[in-house]
PDB file of C-alpha atoms in Angstrom:
ATOM      1  CA  MET A1206     148.844  64.971  86.636  1.00 41.00           C
ATOM      2  CA  ALA A1207     145.133  64.203  86.998  1.00 46.00           C
ATOM      3  CA  LYS A1208     143.152  63.900  83.763  1.00 59.00           C
ATOM      4  CA  ASP A1209     140.368  66.447  83.308  1.00 74.00           C
ATOM      5  CA  VAL A1210     136.907  64.921  83.585  1.00 80.00           C
ATOM      6  CA  THR A1211     135.038  65.077  80.270  1.00 83.00           C
ATOM      7  CA  ILE A1212     131.390  64.968  79.316  1.00 82.00           C
ATOM      8  CA  GLN A1213     132.060  61.491  77.900  1.00 85.00           C
ATOM      9  CA  ASP A1214     133.280  60.329  81.338  1.00 85.00           C
ATOM     10  CA  VAL A1215     129.981  61.465  82.865  1.00 86.00           C
ATOM     11  CA  ALA A1216     127.982  59.761  80.106  1.00 84.00           C
ATOM     12  CA  ASN A1217     129.898  56.476  80.507  1.00 89.00           C
ATOM     13  CA  GLN A1218     129.374  56.362  84.268  1.00 88.00           C
ATOM     14  CA  VAL A1219     125.646  57.120  84.028  1.00 86.00           C
ATOM     15  CA  GLY A1220     125.192  54.778  81.059  1.00 89.00           C
ATOM     16  CA  VAL A1221     123.681  57.324  78.702  1.00 87.00           C
ATOM     17  CA  SER A1222     124.850  59.075  75.536  1.00 86.00           C
ATOM     18  CA  LYS A1223     127.017  62.192  75.520  1.00 82.00           C
ATOM     19  CA  THR A1224     124.090  63.976  73.826  1.00 83.00           C
ATOM     20  CA  THR A1225     121.830  63.205  76.797  1.00 84.00           C
ATOM     21  CA  VAL A1226     124.334  64.726  79.220  1.00 83.00           C
ATOM     22  CA  SER A1227     124.703  67.750  76.937  1.00 79.00           C
ATOM     23  CA  ARG A1228     120.928  68.199  76.871  1.00 80.00           C
ATOM     24  CA  TYR A1229     120.883  68.021  80.686  1.00 80.00           C
ATOM     25  CA  LEU A1230     123.620  70.668  80.970  1.00 76.00           C
ATOM     26  CA  ASN A1231     121.668  73.009  78.684  1.00 69.00           C
ATOM     27  CA  GLY A1232     118.383  72.531  80.548  1.00 69.00           C
ATOM     28  CA  ARG A1233     116.696  70.744  77.641  1.00 72.00           C
ATOM     29  CA  PHE A1234     115.114  67.906  79.578  1.00 75.00           C
ATOM     30  CA  GLY A1235     112.408  67.021  77.025  1.00 74.00           C
ATOM     31  CA  ASN A1236     111.401  63.381  77.615  1.00 79.00           C
ATOM     32  CA  MET A1237     114.326  62.797  79.975  1.00 82.00           C
ATOM     33  CA  SER A1238     113.093  60.973  83.068  1.00 85.00           C
ATOM     34  CA  PHE A1239     113.483  62.427  86.529  1.00 85.00           C
ATOM     35  CA  GLU A1240     115.570  59.389  87.492  1.00 86.00           C
ATOM     36  CA  THR A1241     118.035  60.001  84.627  1.00 86.00           C
ATOM     37  CA  ARG A1242     118.336  63.663  85.530  1.00 86.00           C
ATOM     38  CA  GLN A1243     119.110  62.761  89.145  1.00 88.00           C
ATOM     39  CA  GLN A1244     121.719  60.190  88.076  1.00 88.00           C
ATOM     40  CA  ILE A1245     123.469  62.727  85.845  1.00 86.00           C
ATOM     41  CA  LYS A1246     123.395  65.318  88.614  1.00 85.00           C
ATOM     42  CA  THR A1247     124.878  62.837  91.119  1.00 87.00           C
ATOM     43  CA  VAL A1248     127.696  61.725  88.797  1.00 85.00           C
ATOM     44  CA  ILE A1249     128.563  65.327  87.882  1.00 85.00           C
ATOM     45  CA  GLU A1250     128.927  66.087  91.592  1.00 82.00           C
ATOM     46  CA  GLU A1251     130.897  62.899  92.307  1.00 83.00           C
ATOM     47  CA  LEU A1252     133.340  63.494  89.439  1.00 82.00           C
ATOM     48  CA  ASN A1253     133.454  67.262  90.100  1.00 82.00           C
ATOM     49  CA  TYR A1254     132.797  67.806  86.398  1.00 80.00           C
ATOM     50  CA  ARG A1255     132.905  71.406  85.163  1.00 72.00           C
ATOM     51  CA  PRO A1256     131.671  72.145  81.626  1.00 68.00           C
ATOM     52  CA  ASN A1257     134.057  74.006  79.338  1.00 61.00           C
ATOM     53  CA  ARG A1258     132.035  77.178  78.861  1.00 55.00           C
ATOM     54  CA  GLN A1259     134.326  78.570  76.171  1.00 49.00           C
ATOM     55  CA  ALA A1260     133.922  75.443  74.085  1.00 52.00           C
ATOM     56  CA  GLN A1261     130.172  75.479  74.634  1.00 53.00           C
ATOM     57  CA  SER A1262     130.023  79.119  73.619  1.00 51.00           C
ATOM     58  CA  LEU A1263     131.836  78.427  70.339  1.00 47.00           C
ATOM     59  CA  LYS A1264     129.510  75.526  69.569  1.00 53.00           C
ATOM     60  CA  THR A1265     126.187  77.068  70.571  1.00 52.00           C
ATOM     61  CA  LYS A1266     127.082  80.736  69.895  1.00 62.00           C
ATOM     62  CA  LYS A1267     125.830  81.456  73.424  1.00 72.00           C
ATOM     63  CA  SER A1268     128.072  82.754  76.189  1.00 73.00           C
ATOM     64  CA  HIS A1269     125.634  82.029  79.051  1.00 86.00           C
ATOM     65  CA  LEU A1270     126.545  85.486  80.340  1.00 90.00           C
ATOM     66  CA  LEU A1271     123.951  88.101  81.280  1.00 94.00           C
ATOM     67  CA  GLY A1272     124.857  91.752  81.676  1.00 94.00           C
ATOM     68  CA  LEU A1273     123.511  93.985  84.420  1.00 95.00           C
ATOM     69  CA  MET A1274     123.997  97.734  84.166  1.00 94.00           C
ATOM     70  CA  VAL A1275     123.244  99.464  87.484  1.00 94.00           C
ATOM     71  CA  ALA A1276     122.933 103.249  87.718  1.00 91.00           C
ATOM     72  CA  ASP A1277     124.348 103.423  91.259  1.00 88.00           C
ATOM     73  CA  ILE A1278     125.711 100.241  92.784  1.00 84.00           C
ATOM     74  CA  GLU A1279     126.314 101.992  96.141  1.00 82.00           C
ATOM     75  CA  ASN A1280     122.561 102.364  96.598  1.00 79.00           C
ATOM     76  CA  SER A1281     121.455  99.619  99.000  1.00 80.00           C
ATOM     77  CA  TYR A1282     118.165  99.328  97.080  1.00 84.00           C
ATOM     78  CA  SER A1283     120.094  97.926  94.098  1.00 86.00           C
ATOM     79  CA  GLY A1284     121.677  95.262  96.264  1.00 87.00           C
ATOM     80  CA  TYR A1285     118.321  93.647  96.990  1.00 90.00           C
ATOM     81  CA  TRP A1286     117.473  93.010  93.365  1.00 90.00           C
ATOM     82  CA  ILE A1287     121.034  91.966  92.504  1.00 91.00           C
ATOM     83  CA  LYS A1288     120.778  89.270  95.197  1.00 93.00           C
ATOM     84  CA  ALA A1289     117.400  88.157  93.809  1.00 93.00           C
ATOM     85  CA  MET A1290     118.813  87.964  90.279  1.00 93.00           C
ATOM     86  CA  GLN A1291     121.684  85.760  91.392  1.00 92.00           C
ATOM     87  CA  GLU A1292     119.298  83.496  93.309  1.00 93.00           C
ATOM     88  CA  THR A1293     117.045  83.206  90.245  1.00 92.00           C
ATOM     89  CA  LEU A1294     120.021  82.196  88.113  1.00 91.00           C
ATOM     90  CA  ALA A1295     121.384  79.698  90.661  1.00 87.00           C
ATOM     91  CA  ASP A1296     119.835  76.653  88.981  1.00 83.00           C
ATOM     92  CA  THR A1297     120.645  77.796  85.434  1.00 85.00           C
ATOM     93  CA  ASP A1298     123.808  77.869  83.334  1.00 83.00           C
ATOM     94  CA  TYR A1299     123.829  81.676  83.307  1.00 90.00           C
ATOM     95  CA  GLN A1300     126.222  83.968  85.106  1.00 89.00           C
ATOM     96  CA  LEU A1301     125.730  87.652  85.860  1.00 92.00           C
ATOM     97  CA  MET A1302     128.232  90.343  84.848  1.00 92.00           C
ATOM     98  CA  ILE A1303     127.559  93.470  86.934  1.00 92.00           C
ATOM     99  CA  MET A1304     128.678  96.956  85.940  1.00 92.00           C
ATOM    100  CA  THR A1305     127.734 100.427  87.205  1.00 93.00           C
ATOM    101  CA  SER A1306     127.348 103.687  85.333  1.00 93.00           C
ATOM    102  CA  ASN A1307     127.632 105.905  88.443  1.00 91.00           C
ATOM    103  CA  ASN A1308     124.707 107.857  86.938  1.00 89.00           C
ATOM    104  CA  SER A1309     126.962 108.971  84.070  1.00 91.00           C
ATOM    105  CA  GLU A1310     125.679 108.706  80.487  1.00 92.00           C
ATOM    106  CA  GLU A1311     129.243 108.508  79.179  1.00 93.00           C
ATOM    107  CA  GLN A1312     130.241 105.724  81.569  1.00 94.00           C
ATOM    108  CA  GLU A1313     127.001 103.881  80.881  1.00 93.00           C
ATOM    109  CA  LEU A1314     127.656 103.916  77.120  1.00 92.00           C
ATOM    110  CA  ASP A1315     131.234 102.696  77.608  1.00 92.00           C
ATOM    111  CA  ASN A1316     130.173  99.874  79.920  1.00 92.00           C
ATOM    112  CA  ILE A1317     127.314  98.729  77.679  1.00 92.00           C
ATOM    113  CA  ARG A1318     129.819  98.398  74.841  1.00 90.00           C
ATOM    114  CA  LYS A1319     132.156  96.413  77.097  1.00 90.00           C
ATOM    115  CA  LEU A1320     129.313  94.033  77.949  1.00 90.00           C
ATOM    116  CA  LEU A1321     128.459  93.616  74.277  1.00 88.00           C
ATOM    117  CA  ASP A1322     132.115  92.788  73.606  1.00 85.00           C
ATOM    118  CA  GLN A1323     131.722  89.863  76.037  1.00 85.00           C
ATOM    119  CA  ASN A1324     129.058  88.376  73.743  1.00 86.00           C
ATOM    120  CA  ILE A1325     126.421  88.489  76.489  1.00 92.00           C
ATOM    121  CA  ASP A1326     123.144  86.693  75.754  1.00 93.00           C
ATOM    122  CA  GLY A1327     120.990  89.428  77.295  1.00 94.00           C
ATOM    123  CA  MET A1328     121.053  92.507  79.498  1.00 95.00           C
ATOM    124  CA  MET A1329     119.154  94.037  82.387  1.00 96.00           C
ATOM    125  CA  LEU A1330     119.524  97.805  82.258  1.00 96.00           C
ATOM    126  CA  GLN A1331     118.747 100.518  84.797  1.00 96.00           C
ATOM    127  CA  PRO A1332     118.977 103.458  82.394  1.00 96.00           C
ATOM    128  CA  VAL A1333     120.593 106.742  83.391  1.00 94.00           C
ATOM    129  CA  THR A1334     118.368 108.792  81.085  1.00 93.00           C
ATOM    130  CA  MET A1335     114.930 108.531  79.479  1.00 93.00           C
ATOM    131  CA  ASP A1336     116.358 109.635  76.115  1.00 93.00           C
ATOM    132  CA  ALA A1337     115.773 106.690  73.769  1.00 93.00           C
ATOM    133  CA  GLU A1338     118.433 107.917  71.325  1.00 93.00           C
ATOM    134  CA  ASN A1339     121.089 106.925  73.872  1.00 92.00           C
ATOM    135  CA  TYR A1340     119.982 103.314  73.482  1.00 93.00           C
ATOM    136  CA  ARG A1341     119.134 103.100  69.785  1.00 91.00           C
ATOM    137  CA  PHE A1342     122.406 101.271  69.010  1.00 90.00           C
ATOM    138  CA  LEU A1343     121.566  98.707  71.683  1.00 91.00           C
ATOM    139  CA  TYR A1344     118.046  98.255  70.308  1.00 92.00           C
ATOM    140  CA  GLU A1345     119.416  97.796  66.788  1.00 89.00           C
ATOM    141  CA  SER A1346     121.791  95.095  68.053  1.00 87.00           C
ATOM    142  CA  ASN A1347     118.707  92.881  68.643  1.00 90.00           C
ATOM    143  CA  LEU A1348     120.060  91.843  72.050  1.00 92.00           C
ATOM    144  CA  PRO A1349     117.322  90.797  74.514  1.00 94.00           C
ATOM    145  CA  VAL A1350     117.072  93.622  77.066  1.00 95.00           C
ATOM    146  CA  VAL A1351     114.878  94.232  80.111  1.00 96.00           C
ATOM    147  CA  LEU A1352     114.683  97.671  81.710  1.00 96.00           C
ATOM    148  CA  ILE A1353     114.733  97.513  85.486  1.00 95.00           C
ATOM    149  CA  ASP A1354     113.406 100.193  87.855  1.00 93.00           C
ATOM    150  CA  ARG A1355     113.363 102.914  85.151  1.00 93.00           C
ATOM    151  CA  THR A1356     111.756 103.509  81.755  1.00 93.00           C
ATOM    152  CA  ILE A1357     112.840 105.299  78.580  1.00 94.00           C
ATOM    153  CA  LYS A1358     110.832 107.293  76.017  1.00 92.00           C
ATOM    154  CA  ALA A1359     110.462 104.410  73.567  1.00 90.00           C
ATOM    155  CA  ASN A1360     108.733 101.068  73.598  1.00 88.00           C
ATOM    156  CA  TYR A1361     111.966  99.190  72.926  1.00 91.00           C
ATOM    157  CA  TRP A1362     111.912  96.668  75.759  1.00 94.00           C
ATOM    158  CA  PRO A1363     109.790  95.513  78.706  1.00 95.00           C
ATOM    159  CA  THR A1364     110.150  97.428  81.958  1.00 95.00           C
ATOM    160  CA  ILE A1365     109.932  95.938  85.450  1.00 96.00           C
ATOM    161  CA  GLN A1366     109.465  98.612  88.129  1.00 95.00           C
ATOM    162  CA  SER A1367     107.478  99.734  91.150  1.00 94.00           C
ATOM    163  CA  ASN A1368     104.033 101.303  90.721  1.00 96.00           C
ATOM    164  CA  ASN A1369     105.518 104.734  91.490  1.00 96.00           C
ATOM    165  CA  PHE A1370     102.726 107.054  90.357  1.00 96.00           C
ATOM    166  CA  GLN A1371      99.906 105.063  91.932  1.00 96.00           C
ATOM    167  CA  MET A1372     101.596 104.691  95.330  1.00 96.00           C
ATOM    168  CA  THR A1373     102.808 108.289  95.518  1.00 97.00           C
ATOM    169  CA  LYS A1374      99.301 109.503  94.733  1.00 97.00           C
ATOM    170  CA  GLN A1375      97.968 107.281  97.538  1.00 97.00           C
ATOM    171  CA  LEU A1376     100.464 108.810  99.952  1.00 97.00           C
ATOM    172  CA  GLY A1377      99.525 112.292  98.703  1.00 97.00           C
ATOM    173  CA  LEU A1378      95.897 111.614  99.578  1.00 97.00           C
ATOM    174  CA  GLU A1379      97.041 110.576 103.049  1.00 96.00           C
ATOM    175  CA  ILE A1380      98.738 113.988 103.399  1.00 97.00           C
ATOM    176  CA  VAL A1381      95.486 115.688 102.355  1.00 97.00           C
ATOM    177  CA  ASP A1382      93.429 113.620 104.811  1.00 96.00           C
ATOM    178  CA  LYS A1383      95.747 114.687 107.644  1.00 95.00           C
ATOM    179  CA  GLY A1384      94.946 118.339 106.945  1.00 95.00           C
ATOM    180  CA  TYR A1385      98.324 119.584 105.658  1.00 96.00           C
ATOM    181  CA  GLU A1386      98.342 122.822 103.653  1.00 95.00           C
ATOM    182  CA  ARG A1387     101.876 122.757 102.233  1.00 95.00           C
ATOM    183  CA  LEU A1388     103.771 119.894 100.619  1.00 96.00           C
ATOM    184  CA  VAL A1389     107.576 119.989 100.327  1.00 96.00           C
ATOM    185  CA  HIS A1390     108.704 117.514  97.677  1.00 97.00           C
ATOM    186  CA  VAL A1391     112.394 116.616  98.127  1.00 96.00           C
ATOM    187  CA  SER A1392     114.087 114.710  95.336  1.00 94.00           C
ATOM    188  CA  GLU A1393     117.328 114.138  93.518  1.00 91.00           C
ATOM    189  CA  PRO A1394     117.297 115.955  90.122  1.00 90.00           C
ATOM    190  CA  ILE A1395     113.928 115.005  88.638  1.00 91.00           C
ATOM    191  CA  GLN A1396     114.398 115.601  84.933  1.00 85.00           C
ATOM    192  CA  ASP A1397     114.957 112.493  82.789  1.00 87.00           C
ATOM    193  CA  VAL A1398     114.844 109.825  85.531  1.00 92.00           C
ATOM    194  CA  SER A1399     111.458 108.122  85.293  1.00 93.00           C
ATOM    195  CA  PRO A1400     110.739 107.079  88.933  1.00 94.00           C
ATOM    196  CA  ARG A1401     111.566 110.584  90.179  1.00 95.00           C
ATOM    197  CA  LEU A1402     109.361 112.106  87.477  1.00 95.00           C
ATOM    198  CA  GLU A1403     106.461 109.729  88.156  1.00 96.00           C
ATOM    199  CA  ARG A1404     106.569 110.451  91.891  1.00 96.00           C
ATOM    200  CA  TYR A1405     106.763 114.187  91.288  1.00 97.00           C
ATOM    201  CA  ASP A1406     103.871 114.133  88.794  1.00 97.00           C
ATOM    202  CA  ALA A1407     101.716 112.295  91.338  1.00 97.00           C
ATOM    203  CA  MET A1408     102.406 114.817  94.110  1.00 97.00           C
ATOM    204  CA  LYS A1409     101.936 117.733  91.697  1.00 97.00           C
ATOM    205  CA  LEU A1410      98.541 116.323  90.719  1.00 97.00           C
ATOM    206  CA  ILE A1411      97.462 115.980  94.362  1.00 97.00           C
ATOM    207  CA  ALA A1412      98.675 119.509  95.174  1.00 97.00           C
ATOM    208  CA  HIS A1413      96.720 120.919  92.230  1.00 96.00           C
ATOM    209  CA  GLU A1414      93.505 118.999  92.944  1.00 97.00           C
ATOM    210  CA  TYR A1415      93.444 119.847  96.663  1.00 97.00           C
ATOM    211  CA  GLN A1416      94.973 123.342  96.552  1.00 95.00           C
ATOM    212  CA  LEU A1417      98.116 122.510  98.498  1.00 96.00           C
ATOM    213  CA  GLU A1418     101.100 124.800  98.229  1.00 95.00           C
ATOM    214  CA  LEU A1419     103.822 122.745  96.530  1.00 96.00           C
ATOM    215  CA  ILE A1420     107.509 123.430  97.227  1.00 95.00           C
ATOM    216  CA  THR A1421     109.989 121.422  95.141  1.00 95.00           C
ATOM    217  CA  LEU A1422     113.540 120.918  96.381  1.00 95.00           C
ATOM    218  CA  GLU A1423     115.992 119.175  94.052  1.00 92.00           C
ATOM    219  CA  ALA A1424     119.220 118.063  95.716  1.00 85.00           C
ATOM    220  CA  VAL A1425     122.459 119.378  94.237  1.00 77.00           C
ATOM    221  CA  SER A1426     125.979 118.141  94.928  1.00 71.00           C
ATOM    222  CA  ASP A1427     127.506 121.388  96.197  1.00 67.00           C
ATOM    223  CA  ARG A1428     124.688 122.497  98.532  1.00 76.00           C
ATOM    224  CA  ASN A1429     122.504 120.954 101.205  1.00 87.00           C
ATOM    225  CA  ILE A1430     119.333 122.498  99.830  1.00 87.00           C
ATOM    226  CA  VAL A1431     117.151 120.639 102.345  1.00 87.00           C
ATOM    227  CA  GLU A1432     119.072 122.068 105.291  1.00 88.00           C
ATOM    228  CA  GLU A1433     118.899 125.551 103.749  1.00 89.00           C
ATOM    229  CA  TYR A1434     115.117 125.308 103.444  1.00 89.00           C
ATOM    230  CA  VAL A1435     114.614 123.913 106.957  1.00 89.00           C
ATOM    231  CA  ASP A1436     116.811 126.702 108.423  1.00 87.00           C
ATOM    232  CA  GLN A1437     114.254 129.304 107.319  1.00 88.00           C
ATOM    233  CA  PHE A1438     111.193 127.078 107.728  1.00 83.00           C
ATOM    234  CA  ASP A1439     108.380 128.607 109.801  1.00 81.00           C
ATOM    235  CA  ALA A1440     106.441 125.740 111.339  1.00 73.00           C
ATOM    236  CA  ALA A1441     103.694 128.083 112.531  1.00 75.00           C
ATOM    237  CA  ASN A1442     102.966 129.472 109.054  1.00 82.00           C
ATOM    238  CA  LYS A1443     101.232 126.533 107.366  1.00 88.00           C
ATOM    239  CA  ARG A1444     100.835 122.895 108.311  1.00 93.00           C
ATOM    240  CA  THR A1445     103.622 121.373 106.259  1.00 95.00           C
ATOM    241  CA  ALA A1446     104.401 117.814 105.210  1.00 96.00           C
ATOM    242  CA  PHE A1447     107.824 116.841 103.819  1.00 97.00           C
ATOM    243  CA  PHE A1448     107.981 114.060 101.229  1.00 97.00           C
ATOM    244  CA  GLY A1449     111.309 112.347 100.542  1.00 95.00           C
ATOM    245  CA  ALA A1450     111.191 110.845  97.049  1.00 94.00           C
ATOM    246  CA  ASN A1451     113.699 108.133  98.008  1.00 90.00           C
ATOM    247  CA  GLY A1452     115.556 106.853 101.052  1.00 87.00           C
ATOM    248  CA  THR A1453     118.479 109.254 100.670  1.00 87.00           C
ATOM    249  CA  MET A1454     116.192 112.281 100.560  1.00 91.00           C
ATOM    250  CA  LEU A1455     114.173 110.993 103.487  1.00 91.00           C
ATOM    251  CA  THR A1456     117.372 110.754 105.538  1.00 89.00           C
ATOM    252  CA  GLN A1457     118.368 114.305 104.587  1.00 91.00           C
ATOM    253  CA  ILE A1458     115.000 115.628 105.762  1.00 93.00           C
ATOM    254  CA  ILE A1459     115.278 113.891 109.138  1.00 92.00           C
ATOM    255  CA  LYS A1460     118.851 115.132 109.658  1.00 92.00           C
ATOM    256  CA  ALA A1461     117.910 118.725 108.782  1.00 92.00           C
ATOM    257  CA  LEU A1462     114.912 118.742 111.136  1.00 93.00           C
ATOM    258  CA  ARG A1463     116.926 117.284 114.003  1.00 91.00           C
ATOM    259  CA  LYS A1464     119.667 119.858 113.499  1.00 91.00           C
ATOM    260  CA  ARG A1465     117.064 122.590 113.962  1.00 91.00           C
ATOM    261  CA  GLN A1466     115.464 120.634 116.825  1.00 93.00           C
ATOM    262  CA  LEU A1467     112.135 120.414 115.027  1.00 92.00           C
ATOM    263  CA  SER A1468     109.869 117.491 115.879  1.00 91.00           C
ATOM    264  CA  TYR A1469     107.538 115.444 113.737  1.00 92.00           C
ATOM    265  CA  PRO A1470     104.599 115.226 113.591  1.00 93.00           C
ATOM    266  CA  GLU A1471     104.337 118.174 116.043  1.00 93.00           C
ATOM    267  CA  ASP A1472     106.168 120.824 113.960  1.00 93.00           C
ATOM    268  CA  CYS A1473     105.671 119.195 110.563  1.00 95.00           C
ATOM    269  CA  GLY A1474     104.895 115.880 108.952  1.00 95.00           C
ATOM    270  CA  ILE A1475     107.370 113.528 107.252  1.00 95.00           C
ATOM    271  CA  CYS A1476     106.802 110.703 104.813  1.00 96.00           C
ATOM    272  CA  GLY A1477     108.590 109.195 101.864  1.00 94.00           C
ATOM    273  CA  TYR A1478     109.607 106.396  99.554  1.00 87.00           C
ATOM    274  CA  ASP A1479     111.998 103.499 100.052  1.00 74.00           C
ATOM    275  CA  ASP A1480     111.260 102.332 103.568  1.00 64.00           C
ATOM    276  CA  MET A1481     114.075  99.812 104.092  1.00 64.00           C
ATOM    277  CA  THR A1482     112.867  98.731 107.578  1.00 67.00           C
ATOM    278  CA  ILE A1483     114.151 101.897 109.317  1.00 74.00           C
ATOM    279  CA  GLY A1484     110.686 103.441 109.329  1.00 76.00           C
ATOM    280  CA  GLU A1485     109.351 101.063 111.951  1.00 77.00           C
ATOM    281  CA  VAL A1486     112.284 101.503 114.351  1.00 76.00           C
ATOM    282  CA  LEU A1487     112.560 105.317 114.289  1.00 81.00           C
ATOM    283  CA  MET A1488     110.779 107.222 117.024  1.00 86.00           C
ATOM    284  CA  PRO A1489     108.197 108.353 116.091  1.00 90.00           C
ATOM    285  CA  THR A1490     107.747 105.664 113.446  1.00 92.00           C
ATOM    286  CA  LEU A1491     107.791 106.785 109.825  1.00 92.00           C
ATOM    287  CA  THR A1492     104.965 106.748 107.302  1.00 94.00           C
ATOM    288  CA  ALA A1493     106.611 105.422 104.150  1.00 94.00           C
ATOM    289  CA  ILE A1494     106.228 103.409 100.968  1.00 95.00           C
ATOM    290  CA  SER A1495     108.233 100.197 100.812  1.00 92.00           C
ATOM    291  CA  GLN A1496     109.103  98.715  97.449  1.00 92.00           C
ATOM    292  CA  ARG A1497     109.765  95.058  96.647  1.00 93.00           C
ATOM    293  CA  PRO A1498     113.210  95.123  95.041  1.00 92.00           C
ATOM    294  CA  GLU A1499     113.683  91.383  95.491  1.00 94.00           C
ATOM    295  CA  LEU A1500     110.591  90.710  93.360  1.00 95.00           C
ATOM    296  CA  ILE A1501     111.678  93.314  90.792  1.00 95.00           C
ATOM    297  CA  GLY A1502     115.013  91.498  90.456  1.00 95.00           C
ATOM    298  CA  LYS A1503     113.382  88.066  90.221  1.00 95.00           C
ATOM    299  CA  ARG A1504     110.798  89.066  87.597  1.00 95.00           C
ATOM    300  CA  SER A1505     113.373  90.973  85.521  1.00 95.00           C
ATOM    301  CA  THR A1506     115.570  87.883  85.356  1.00 95.00           C
ATOM    302  CA  GLU A1507     112.667  85.585  84.504  1.00 94.00           C
ATOM    303  CA  VAL A1508     111.455  87.868  81.713  1.00 95.00           C
ATOM    304  CA  LEU A1509     114.968  88.168  80.260  1.00 94.00           C
ATOM    305  CA  LEU A1510     115.426  84.378  80.234  1.00 93.00           C
ATOM    306  CA  GLU A1511     112.096  84.035  78.405  1.00 92.00           C
ATOM    307  CA  MET A1512     113.204  86.607  75.830  1.00 92.00           C
ATOM    308  CA  ILE A1513     116.471  84.710  75.275  1.00 91.00           C
ATOM    309  CA  LYS A1514     114.366  81.611  74.522  1.00 87.00           C
ATOM    310  CA  GLY A1515     112.605  83.623  71.811  1.00 85.00           C
ATOM    311  CA  ASN A1516     109.452  84.548  73.731  1.00 86.00           C
ATOM    312  CA  GLU A1517     109.428  88.245  72.831  1.00 78.00           C
ATOM    313  CA  THR A1518     107.482  90.692  74.973  1.00 77.00           C
ATOM    314  CA  ASN A1519     107.212  94.442  75.403  1.00 74.00           C
ATOM    315  CA  GLU A1520     104.946  94.129  78.420  1.00 78.00           C
ATOM    316  CA  ASN A1521     105.626  96.531  81.267  1.00 88.00           C
ATOM    317  CA  ILE A1522     105.182  95.041  84.736  1.00 91.00           C
ATOM    318  CA  ASP A1523     104.445  97.178  87.786  1.00 94.00           C
ATOM    319  CA  ILE A1524     105.447  95.479  91.033  1.00 94.00           C
ATOM    320  CA  PRO A1525     103.067  96.636  93.813  1.00 94.00           C
ATOM    321  CA  SER A1526     104.556  98.582  96.708  1.00 94.00           C
ATOM    322  CA  THR A1527     103.099  98.954 100.197  1.00 94.00           C
ATOM    323  CA  LEU A1528     102.158 102.113 102.098  1.00 94.00           C
ATOM    324  CA  HIS A1529     102.943 101.823 105.813  1.00 93.00           C
ATOM    325  CA  ARG A1530     100.814 104.314 107.763  1.00 93.00           C
ATOM    326  CA  ARG A1531     102.657 105.142 110.962  1.00 93.00           C
ATOM    327  CA  GLU A1532     103.126 108.144 113.284  1.00 93.00           C
ATOM    328  CA  SER A1533     105.073 110.750 111.313  1.00 93.00           C
ATOM    329  CA  LEU A1534     102.129 112.471 109.597  1.00 93.00           C
TER     330      LEU A1534
END
């Protein structure tokens, strides 16, 4: 039976101490020369050495595990920043443990506790609610945490998200410039989910400042409220622009209009958030805001790793989005 390769075997073959190899494995290069680092890397690969993470965890009291709590893992938007997180961690000793809350506060609480039981070194959290009381126990645990995509009503941790309010307001001004008189804001339930609230507040501000009629439609599970509205929509009444607050809502608007054989921008205008490349291939092309989920994932991971090193921060970072002006308004 083949003998397991040990850290001492690697050290002997390179001609350095076991401590030097250990420092290399933990990313503490200090005054270690580039040549030594390359030699250690080569020998590790040649011997197919795999560190004993359990033993390391007992010695260093670090698991090298990071938790990620996603509100809805089926949302393709989440997949982009998950991929970026894994790429950011590729050259580190950290591994990502991914769990989803399915937008349930109860499931989120249960899964956070499961992650804590795994002795994770830090967590990236897409919170289900803005209620800070739901997360007080996590804050009091002193675990490094970064909020991703959503905020809560407490300055517990740094937040990495899109510049939702600013970009939605910019799109609202585009609607005004195109001469629309009515704005139909279509969203998933707005209350207590920060990006939805920020986007709604921006459109509400624009509607108030420029005297637009504002219709708010909040999607519910047992009714297609968008289809119901479009069924009785009178295109000749007022020039109307539909705004989908995310990709799912944007899709519902397009489906409802096509079912009624209404055209955009002839019968009404359409625009929205979360342009995941479909906007430029639809006919007519779609005016939409595209986020940068890959950069959100990368920055969230980088900030969390800095916090684990002891570099505390409560800085909130807005990742700029882009407004694509196309043919649908």
